[in-house]
Coordinates of C-alpha atoms (C1' of nucleotides) in Angstrom, one line a residue:
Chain F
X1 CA 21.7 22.7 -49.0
X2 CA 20.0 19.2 -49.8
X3 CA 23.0 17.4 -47.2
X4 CA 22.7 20.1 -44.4
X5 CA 18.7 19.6 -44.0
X6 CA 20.0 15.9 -44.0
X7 CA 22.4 16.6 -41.7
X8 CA 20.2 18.8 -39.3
X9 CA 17.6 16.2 -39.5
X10 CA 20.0 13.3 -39.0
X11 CA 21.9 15.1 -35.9
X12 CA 18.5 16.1 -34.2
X13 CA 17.1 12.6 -34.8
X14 CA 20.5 11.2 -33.1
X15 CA 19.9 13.9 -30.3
X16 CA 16.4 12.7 -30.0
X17 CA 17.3 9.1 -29.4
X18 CA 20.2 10.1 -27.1
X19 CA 18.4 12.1 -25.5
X20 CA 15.2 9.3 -24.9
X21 CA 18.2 6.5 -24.0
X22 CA 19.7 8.4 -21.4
X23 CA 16.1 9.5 -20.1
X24 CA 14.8 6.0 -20.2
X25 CA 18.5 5.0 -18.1
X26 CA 18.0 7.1 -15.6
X27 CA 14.4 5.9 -15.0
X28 CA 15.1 2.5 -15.0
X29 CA 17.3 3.5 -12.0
X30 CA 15.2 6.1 -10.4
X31 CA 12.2 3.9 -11.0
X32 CA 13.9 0.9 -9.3
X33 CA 15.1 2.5 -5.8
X34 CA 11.9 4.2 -5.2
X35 CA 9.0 2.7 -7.4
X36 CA 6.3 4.7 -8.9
X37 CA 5.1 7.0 -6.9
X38 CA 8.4 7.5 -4.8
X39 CA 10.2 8.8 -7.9
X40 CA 10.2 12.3 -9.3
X41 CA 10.3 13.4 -12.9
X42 CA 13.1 16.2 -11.4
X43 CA 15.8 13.6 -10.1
X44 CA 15.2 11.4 -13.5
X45 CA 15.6 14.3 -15.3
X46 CA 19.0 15.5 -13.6
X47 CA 20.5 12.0 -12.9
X48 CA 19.9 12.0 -17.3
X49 CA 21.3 15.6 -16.5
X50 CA 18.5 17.3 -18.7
X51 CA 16.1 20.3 -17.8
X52 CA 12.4 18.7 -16.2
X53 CA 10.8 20.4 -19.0
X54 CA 12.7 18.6 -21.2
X55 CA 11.4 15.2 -19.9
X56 CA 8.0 16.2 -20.3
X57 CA 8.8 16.6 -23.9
X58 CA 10.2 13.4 -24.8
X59 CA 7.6 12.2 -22.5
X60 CA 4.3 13.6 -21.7
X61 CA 3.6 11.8 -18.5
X62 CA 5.5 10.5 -15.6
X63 CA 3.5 7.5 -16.6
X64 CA 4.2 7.2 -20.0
X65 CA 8.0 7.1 -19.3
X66 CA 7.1 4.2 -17.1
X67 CA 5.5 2.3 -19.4
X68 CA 8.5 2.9 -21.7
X69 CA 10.7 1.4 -19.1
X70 CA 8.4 -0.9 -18.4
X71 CA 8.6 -2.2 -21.9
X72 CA 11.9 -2.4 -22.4
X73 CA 11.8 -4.6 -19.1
X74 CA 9.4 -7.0 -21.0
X75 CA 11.8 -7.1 -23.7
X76 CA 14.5 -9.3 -21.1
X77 CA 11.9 -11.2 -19.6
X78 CA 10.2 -12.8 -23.7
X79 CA 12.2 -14.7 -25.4
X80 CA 14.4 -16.4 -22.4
X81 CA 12.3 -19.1 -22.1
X82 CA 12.7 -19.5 -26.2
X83 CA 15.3 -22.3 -25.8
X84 CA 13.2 -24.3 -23.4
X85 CA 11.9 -27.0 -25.8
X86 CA 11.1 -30.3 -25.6
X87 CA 13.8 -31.9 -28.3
X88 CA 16.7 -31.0 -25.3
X89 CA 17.5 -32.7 -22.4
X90 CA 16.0 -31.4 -19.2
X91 CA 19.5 -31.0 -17.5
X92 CA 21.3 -28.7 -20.1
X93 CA 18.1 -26.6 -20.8
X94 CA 16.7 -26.1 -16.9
X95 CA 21.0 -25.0 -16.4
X96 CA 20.8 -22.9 -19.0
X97 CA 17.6 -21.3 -17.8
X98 CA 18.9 -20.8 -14.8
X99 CA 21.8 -19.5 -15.7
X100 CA 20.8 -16.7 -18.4
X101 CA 18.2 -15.8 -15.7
X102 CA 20.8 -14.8 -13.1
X103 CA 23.1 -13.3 -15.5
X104 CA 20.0 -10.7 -15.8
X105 CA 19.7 -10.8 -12.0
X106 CA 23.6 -9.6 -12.0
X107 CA 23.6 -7.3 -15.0
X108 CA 20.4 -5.5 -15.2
X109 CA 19.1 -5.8 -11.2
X110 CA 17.0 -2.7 -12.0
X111 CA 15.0 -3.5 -14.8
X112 CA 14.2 -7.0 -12.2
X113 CA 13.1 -4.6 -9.6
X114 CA 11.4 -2.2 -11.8
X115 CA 9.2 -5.3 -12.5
X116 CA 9.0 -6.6 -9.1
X117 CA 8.0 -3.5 -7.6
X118 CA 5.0 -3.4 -10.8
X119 CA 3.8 -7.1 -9.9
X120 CA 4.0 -6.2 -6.2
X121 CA 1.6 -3.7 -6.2
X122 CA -1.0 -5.5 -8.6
X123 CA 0.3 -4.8 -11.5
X124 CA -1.6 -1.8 -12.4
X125 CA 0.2 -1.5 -15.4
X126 CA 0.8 -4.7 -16.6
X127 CA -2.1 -6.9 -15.5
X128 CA -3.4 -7.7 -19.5
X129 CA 0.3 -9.0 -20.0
X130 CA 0.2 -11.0 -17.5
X131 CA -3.1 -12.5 -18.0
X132 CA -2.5 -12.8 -21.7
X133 CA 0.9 -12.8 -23.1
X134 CA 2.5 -15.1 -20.0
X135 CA 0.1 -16.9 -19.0
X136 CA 0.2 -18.5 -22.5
X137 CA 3.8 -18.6 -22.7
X138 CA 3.8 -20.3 -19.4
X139 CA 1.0 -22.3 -20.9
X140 CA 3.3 -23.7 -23.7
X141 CA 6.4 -24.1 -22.0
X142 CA 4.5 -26.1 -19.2
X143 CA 3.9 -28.7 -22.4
X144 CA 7.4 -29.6 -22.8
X145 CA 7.8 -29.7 -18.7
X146 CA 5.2 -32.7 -19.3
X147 CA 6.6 -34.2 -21.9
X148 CA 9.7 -34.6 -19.7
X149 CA 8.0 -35.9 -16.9
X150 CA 6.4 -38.7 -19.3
X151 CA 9.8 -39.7 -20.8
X152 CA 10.4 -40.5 -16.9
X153 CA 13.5 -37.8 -16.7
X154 CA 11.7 -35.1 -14.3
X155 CA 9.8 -35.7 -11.6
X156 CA 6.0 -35.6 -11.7
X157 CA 5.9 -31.7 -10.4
X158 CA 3.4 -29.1 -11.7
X159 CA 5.0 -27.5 -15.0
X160 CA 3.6 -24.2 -13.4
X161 CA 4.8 -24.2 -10.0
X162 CA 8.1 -25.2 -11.4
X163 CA 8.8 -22.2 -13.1
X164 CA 7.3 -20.2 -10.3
X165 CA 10.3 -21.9 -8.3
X166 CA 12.6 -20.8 -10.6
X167 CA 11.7 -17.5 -11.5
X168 CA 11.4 -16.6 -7.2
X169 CA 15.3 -18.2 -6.5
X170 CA 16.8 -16.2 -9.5
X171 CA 15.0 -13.2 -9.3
X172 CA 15.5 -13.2 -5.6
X173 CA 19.6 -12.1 -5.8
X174 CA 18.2 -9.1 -7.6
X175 CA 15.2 -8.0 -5.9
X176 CA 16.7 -8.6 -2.2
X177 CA 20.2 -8.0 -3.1
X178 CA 20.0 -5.1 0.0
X179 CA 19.4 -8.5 2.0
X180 CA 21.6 -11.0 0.8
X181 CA 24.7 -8.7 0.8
X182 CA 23.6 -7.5 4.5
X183 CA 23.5 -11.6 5.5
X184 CA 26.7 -12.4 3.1
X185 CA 28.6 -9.2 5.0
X186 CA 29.3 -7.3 1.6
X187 CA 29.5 -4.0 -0.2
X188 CA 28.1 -5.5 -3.1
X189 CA 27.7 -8.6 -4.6
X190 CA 31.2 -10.2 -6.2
X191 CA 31.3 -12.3 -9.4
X192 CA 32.3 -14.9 -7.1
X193 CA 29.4 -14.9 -5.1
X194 CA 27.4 -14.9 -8.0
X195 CA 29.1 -17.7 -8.9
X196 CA 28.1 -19.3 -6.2
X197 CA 24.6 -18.4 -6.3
X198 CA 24.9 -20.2 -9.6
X199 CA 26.1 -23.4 -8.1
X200 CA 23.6 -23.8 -5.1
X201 CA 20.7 -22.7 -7.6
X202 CA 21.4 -25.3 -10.1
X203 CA 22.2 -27.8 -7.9
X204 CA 19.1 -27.9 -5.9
X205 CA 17.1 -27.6 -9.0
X206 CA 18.3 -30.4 -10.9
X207 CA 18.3 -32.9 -7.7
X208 CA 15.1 -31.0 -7.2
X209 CA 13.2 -31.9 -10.2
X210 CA 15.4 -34.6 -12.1
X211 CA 15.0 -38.3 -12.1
X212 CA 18.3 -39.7 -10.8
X213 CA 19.5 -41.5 -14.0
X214 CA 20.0 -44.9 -12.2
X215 CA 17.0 -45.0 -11.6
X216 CA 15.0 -44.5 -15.0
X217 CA 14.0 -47.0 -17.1
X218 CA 15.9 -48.1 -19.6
Chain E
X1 CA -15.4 7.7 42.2
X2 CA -12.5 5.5 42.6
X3 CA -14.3 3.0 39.9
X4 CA -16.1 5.9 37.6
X5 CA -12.4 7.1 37.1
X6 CA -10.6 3.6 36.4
X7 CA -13.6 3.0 33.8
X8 CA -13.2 5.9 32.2
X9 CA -9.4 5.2 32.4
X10 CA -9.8 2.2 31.0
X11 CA -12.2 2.8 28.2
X12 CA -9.7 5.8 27.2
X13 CA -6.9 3.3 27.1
X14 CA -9.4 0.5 25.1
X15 CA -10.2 3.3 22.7
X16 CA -6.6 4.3 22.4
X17 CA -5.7 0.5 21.9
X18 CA -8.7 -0.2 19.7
X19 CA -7.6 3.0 17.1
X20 CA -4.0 2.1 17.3
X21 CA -4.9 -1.4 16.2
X22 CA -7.2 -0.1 13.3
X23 CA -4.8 2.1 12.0
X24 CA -1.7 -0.7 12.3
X25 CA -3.9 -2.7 10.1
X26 CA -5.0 -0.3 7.8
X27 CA -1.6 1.3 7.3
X28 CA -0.5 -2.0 6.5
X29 CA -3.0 -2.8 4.0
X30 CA -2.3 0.8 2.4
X31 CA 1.5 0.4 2.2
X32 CA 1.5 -3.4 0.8
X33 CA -0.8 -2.1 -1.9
X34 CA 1.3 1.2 -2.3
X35 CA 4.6 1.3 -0.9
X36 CA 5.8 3.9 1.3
X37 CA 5.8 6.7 -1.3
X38 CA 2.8 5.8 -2.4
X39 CA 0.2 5.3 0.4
X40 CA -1.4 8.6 1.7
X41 CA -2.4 9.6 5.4
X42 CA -5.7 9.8 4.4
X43 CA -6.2 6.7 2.6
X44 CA -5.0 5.0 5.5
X45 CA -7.2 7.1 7.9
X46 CA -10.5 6.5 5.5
X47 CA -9.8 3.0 5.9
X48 CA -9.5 3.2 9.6
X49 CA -12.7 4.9 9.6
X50 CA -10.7 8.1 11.0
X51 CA -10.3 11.5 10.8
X52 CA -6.7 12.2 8.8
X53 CA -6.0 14.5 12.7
X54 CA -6.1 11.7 14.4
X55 CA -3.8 9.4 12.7
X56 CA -1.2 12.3 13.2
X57 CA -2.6 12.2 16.8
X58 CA -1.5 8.2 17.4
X59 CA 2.0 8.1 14.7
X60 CA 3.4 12.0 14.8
X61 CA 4.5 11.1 11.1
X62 CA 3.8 9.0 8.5
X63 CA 7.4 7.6 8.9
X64 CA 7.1 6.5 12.7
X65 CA 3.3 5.1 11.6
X66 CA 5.3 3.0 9.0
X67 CA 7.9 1.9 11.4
X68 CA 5.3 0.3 13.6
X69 CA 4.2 -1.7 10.6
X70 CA 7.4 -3.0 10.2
X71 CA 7.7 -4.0 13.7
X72 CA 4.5 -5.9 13.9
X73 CA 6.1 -7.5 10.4
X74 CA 9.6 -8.3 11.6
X75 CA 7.5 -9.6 14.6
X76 CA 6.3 -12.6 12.5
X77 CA 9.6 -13.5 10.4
X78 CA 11.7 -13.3 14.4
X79 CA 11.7 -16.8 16.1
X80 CA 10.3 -18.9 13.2
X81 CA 13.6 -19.8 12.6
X82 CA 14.3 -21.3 16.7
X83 CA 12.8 -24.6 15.8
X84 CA 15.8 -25.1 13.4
X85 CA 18.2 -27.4 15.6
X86 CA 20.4 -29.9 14.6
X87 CA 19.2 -32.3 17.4
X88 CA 15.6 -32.6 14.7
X89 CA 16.1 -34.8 11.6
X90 CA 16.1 -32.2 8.4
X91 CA 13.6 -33.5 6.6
X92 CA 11.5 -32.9 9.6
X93 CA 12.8 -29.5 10.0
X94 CA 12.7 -28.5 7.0
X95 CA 9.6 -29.4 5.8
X96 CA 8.4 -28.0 9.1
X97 CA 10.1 -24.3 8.3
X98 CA 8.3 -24.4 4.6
X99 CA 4.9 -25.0 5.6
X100 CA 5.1 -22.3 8.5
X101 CA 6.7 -19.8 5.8
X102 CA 4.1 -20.2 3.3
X103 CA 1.5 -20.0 5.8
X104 CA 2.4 -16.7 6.8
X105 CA 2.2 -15.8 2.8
X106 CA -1.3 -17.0 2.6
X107 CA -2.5 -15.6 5.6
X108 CA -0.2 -12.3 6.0
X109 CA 0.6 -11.8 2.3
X110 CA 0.6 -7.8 3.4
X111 CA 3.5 -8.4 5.6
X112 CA 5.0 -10.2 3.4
X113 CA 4.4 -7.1 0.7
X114 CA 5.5 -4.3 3.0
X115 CA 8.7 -6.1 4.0
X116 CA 9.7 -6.8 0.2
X117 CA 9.1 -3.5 -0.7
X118 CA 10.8 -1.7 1.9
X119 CA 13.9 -4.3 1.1
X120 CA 13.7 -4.0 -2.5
X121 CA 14.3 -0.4 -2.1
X122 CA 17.0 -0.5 -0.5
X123 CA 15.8 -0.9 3.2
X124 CA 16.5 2.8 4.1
X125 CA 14.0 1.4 7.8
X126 CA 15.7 -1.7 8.1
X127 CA 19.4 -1.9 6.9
X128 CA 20.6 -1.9 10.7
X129 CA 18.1 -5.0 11.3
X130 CA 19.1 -6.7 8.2
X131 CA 23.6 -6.3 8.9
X132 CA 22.8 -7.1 12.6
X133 CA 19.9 -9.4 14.0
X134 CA 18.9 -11.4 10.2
X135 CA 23.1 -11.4 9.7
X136 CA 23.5 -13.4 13.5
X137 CA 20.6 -15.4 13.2
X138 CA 21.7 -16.5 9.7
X139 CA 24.7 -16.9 11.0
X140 CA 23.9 -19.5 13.5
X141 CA 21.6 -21.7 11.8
X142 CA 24.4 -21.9 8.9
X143 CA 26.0 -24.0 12.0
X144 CA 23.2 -26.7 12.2
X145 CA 22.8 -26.9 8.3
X146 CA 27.1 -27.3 8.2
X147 CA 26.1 -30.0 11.0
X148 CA 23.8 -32.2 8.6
X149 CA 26.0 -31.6 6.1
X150 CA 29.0 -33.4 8.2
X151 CA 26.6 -35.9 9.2
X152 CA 26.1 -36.7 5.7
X153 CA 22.6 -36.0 5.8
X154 CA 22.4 -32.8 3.4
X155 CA 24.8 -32.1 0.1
X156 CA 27.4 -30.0 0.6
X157 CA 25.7 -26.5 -0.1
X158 CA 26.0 -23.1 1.1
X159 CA 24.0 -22.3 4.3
X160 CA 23.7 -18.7 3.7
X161 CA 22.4 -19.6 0.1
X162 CA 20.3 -22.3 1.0
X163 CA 18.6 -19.8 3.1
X164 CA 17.9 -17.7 0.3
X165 CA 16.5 -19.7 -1.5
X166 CA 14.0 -20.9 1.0
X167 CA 12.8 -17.6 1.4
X168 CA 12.9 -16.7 -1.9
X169 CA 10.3 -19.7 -3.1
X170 CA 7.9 -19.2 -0.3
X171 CA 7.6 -14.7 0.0
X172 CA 7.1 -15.6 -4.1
X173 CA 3.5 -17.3 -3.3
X174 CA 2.6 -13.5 -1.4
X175 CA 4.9 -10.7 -3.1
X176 CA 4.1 -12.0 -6.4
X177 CA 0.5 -13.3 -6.2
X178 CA -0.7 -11.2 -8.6
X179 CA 1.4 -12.6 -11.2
X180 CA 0.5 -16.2 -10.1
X181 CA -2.7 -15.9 -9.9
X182 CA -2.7 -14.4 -13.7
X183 CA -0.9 -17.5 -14.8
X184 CA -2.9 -19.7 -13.2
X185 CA -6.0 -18.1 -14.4
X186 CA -7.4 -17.5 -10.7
X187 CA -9.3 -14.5 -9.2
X188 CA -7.9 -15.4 -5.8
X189 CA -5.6 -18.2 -5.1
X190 CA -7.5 -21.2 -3.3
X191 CA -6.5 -23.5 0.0
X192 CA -5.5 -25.8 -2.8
X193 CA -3.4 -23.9 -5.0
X194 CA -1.1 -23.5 -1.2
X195 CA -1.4 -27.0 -1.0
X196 CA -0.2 -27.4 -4.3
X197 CA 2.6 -25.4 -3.8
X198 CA 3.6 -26.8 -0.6
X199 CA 3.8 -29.7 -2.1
X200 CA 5.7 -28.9 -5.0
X201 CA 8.7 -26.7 -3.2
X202 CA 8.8 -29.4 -0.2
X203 CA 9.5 -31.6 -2.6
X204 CA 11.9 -29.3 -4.6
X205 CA 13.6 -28.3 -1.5
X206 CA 14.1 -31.5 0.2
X207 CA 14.9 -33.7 -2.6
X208 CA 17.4 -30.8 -3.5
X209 CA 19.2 -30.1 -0.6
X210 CA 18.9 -33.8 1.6
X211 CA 21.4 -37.0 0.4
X212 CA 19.3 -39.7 -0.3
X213 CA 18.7 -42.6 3.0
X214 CA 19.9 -45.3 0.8
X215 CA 23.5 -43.6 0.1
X216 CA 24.7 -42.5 2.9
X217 CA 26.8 -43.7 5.4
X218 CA 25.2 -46.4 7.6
Chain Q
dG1 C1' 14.4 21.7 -29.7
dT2 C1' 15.7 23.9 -25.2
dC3 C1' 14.9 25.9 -20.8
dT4 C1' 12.9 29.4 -17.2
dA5 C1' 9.2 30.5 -14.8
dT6 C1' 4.9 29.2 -13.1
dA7 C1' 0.1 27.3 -12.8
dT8 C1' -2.1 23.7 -10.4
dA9 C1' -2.8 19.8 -7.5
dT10 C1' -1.8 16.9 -3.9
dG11 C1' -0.5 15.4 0.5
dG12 C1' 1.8 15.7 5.1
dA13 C1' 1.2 18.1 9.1
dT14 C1' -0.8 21.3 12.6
dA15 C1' -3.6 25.1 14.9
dG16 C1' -7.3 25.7 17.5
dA17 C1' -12.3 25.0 18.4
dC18 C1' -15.0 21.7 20.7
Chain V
dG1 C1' -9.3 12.9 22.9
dT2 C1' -11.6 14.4 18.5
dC3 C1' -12.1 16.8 14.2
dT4 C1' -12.5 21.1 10.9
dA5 C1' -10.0 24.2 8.5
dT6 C1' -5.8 25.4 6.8
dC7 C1' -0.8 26.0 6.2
dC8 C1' 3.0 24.8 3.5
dA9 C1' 6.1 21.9 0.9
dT10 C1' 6.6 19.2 -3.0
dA11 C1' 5.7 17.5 -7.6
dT12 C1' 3.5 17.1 -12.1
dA13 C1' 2.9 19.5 -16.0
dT14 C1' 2.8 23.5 -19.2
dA15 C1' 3.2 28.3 -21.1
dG16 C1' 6.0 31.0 -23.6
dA17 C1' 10.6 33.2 -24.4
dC18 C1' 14.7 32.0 -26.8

DNA sequence: GTCTATATATGGATAGAC
DNA sequence: GTCTATCCATATATAGAC
């Protein structure tokens, strides 16, 4: 008696979250090809092939599933820039960056779109993060920018423009992938291109912003 | 008579012109702020200082309204490309292309917006322009940038890429200005924050893309 | 927890008077 | 050419049976 209420309970708690993943999956997707407004509770619903009414009870709104996705989104973006500290050397953490960043471009294009389309139309969901959350984080990060550009090994940029740059050239292959594979002549992007992405990115970065080592003081 | 009717002729047209113009710039206002999906007739229409009819009147649909914005949009990204010849030196012309880019995201940022948006979705209006006209033209001006390149004047890079990425860092300043003006703490970004920033990605750009004078082949 | 049927609202589009 | 009134389709959300 006692291990079938566990059971039940345990089976229709695992429902629950499958049922919430595979909702929150097919918004992400939904979500991303036609933004807010252009997506309809009845094609997220079927693409998680679940009844509408069903949707509405996992989540009430149309909106509150966004901000769901929405917040897993966030979840990418925090924390990349974690590794970004001042004790590295410029080249292997700005690569690394760049790298990782990309990698998200390539494996998870939606949840970049998802965001773009938010911050494209003002942000009417996520203005308070922006204005609190990254703008510190970008605040921080900008110290250790500095403190490279006083030890002479980056050039003397703005910290915050910097990773402006970054975030626009990354981003870019998965926002305006429609574009680039319509320019590169392609079904879809190929790990090789990708690859290649990688190369031009980090190369004009480094030259970009580095001080050639010749000619730093020694 | 003969005069009574041209003015009247005339006026018609001027009225036709003047509404047309109104609702251009109001649908483009409305669909940068809202996407496709998004934006309503009569939004757009109250904006215009119009009655919703007459909207339908000038654009049948919402649809062919949109696909006049776009045309007034591709309008501005066409030909600003035809000063890219390899007879200039690239510093010149590159530095030339940047500033003329991220003018038109300062003072158009609602082109700028209403072409991302219709891209990042997939470009259901534009994926003929994109595979044909943007491909060519792409296409050619790889040739002048493979030119510098054999001169010995630019690193060995990918055209197509490089072009990317030019884009990519100057749209940024108008599809995501929501998101840099949060970071930067600004209500609206100033002349000097575009100075700023064409500073900083000139700088980027050329020193990231152009072999430096003093090693390159006399 | 699931799903059918439906209430309710919104928005694109048009008819028809002026 | 202009505009009021309205049609009709679509979409969010919920009631209520199972």
């Amino acid at each position: 008696m006692e291990a079938l209420r566990k059971f039940n309970a345990n089976t229709r708690g695992a429902i629950r979250e499958s049922n919430e993943m595979r909702l929150l999956q097919a918004a992400e997707t939904v979500f991303a090809a036609r933004g807010f407004s252009g997506a309809t509770t009845a094609e997220i619903a079927t693409r998680a092939k679940l009844p509408k009414a069903n949707l509405h009870y996992y989540f009430r709104t149309k909106a509150e599933l966004y901000r769901a996705v929405l917040a897993n989104v966030l979840e990418l973006w925090l924390d990349e820039l974690d590794r970004f500290t001042s004790d590295r050397e410029p080249t292997e953490a700005i690569a690394e960056y760049v790298a990782a960043k990309l990698n998200w471009s390539r494996k998870r294009p939606n949840a970049s779109k998802v965001f773009a389309n938010e911050v494209l139309h003002g942000a009417p969901f996520l203005k308070a993060y922006l204005s609190n959350d990254l703008r510190r984080r970008v605040e921080d990060k900008s110290e250790v920018v500095r403190h490279w550009i006083a030890q002479g090994k980056m050039r003397p940029l703005d910290p915050k423009h910097f990773f402006f740059q970054l975030w626009a050239v990354t981003q870019h292959y998965a926002d305006f992938d429609v574009q680039v594979r319509a320019v590169l002549g392609r079904g879809r992007l190929t790990d090789q291109d990708f690859a290649t992405a990688a190369e031009n990115i980090t190369a004009l970065i480094l030259h970009g912003c580095l001080v050639p080592a010749r000619t730093r003081p020694a």
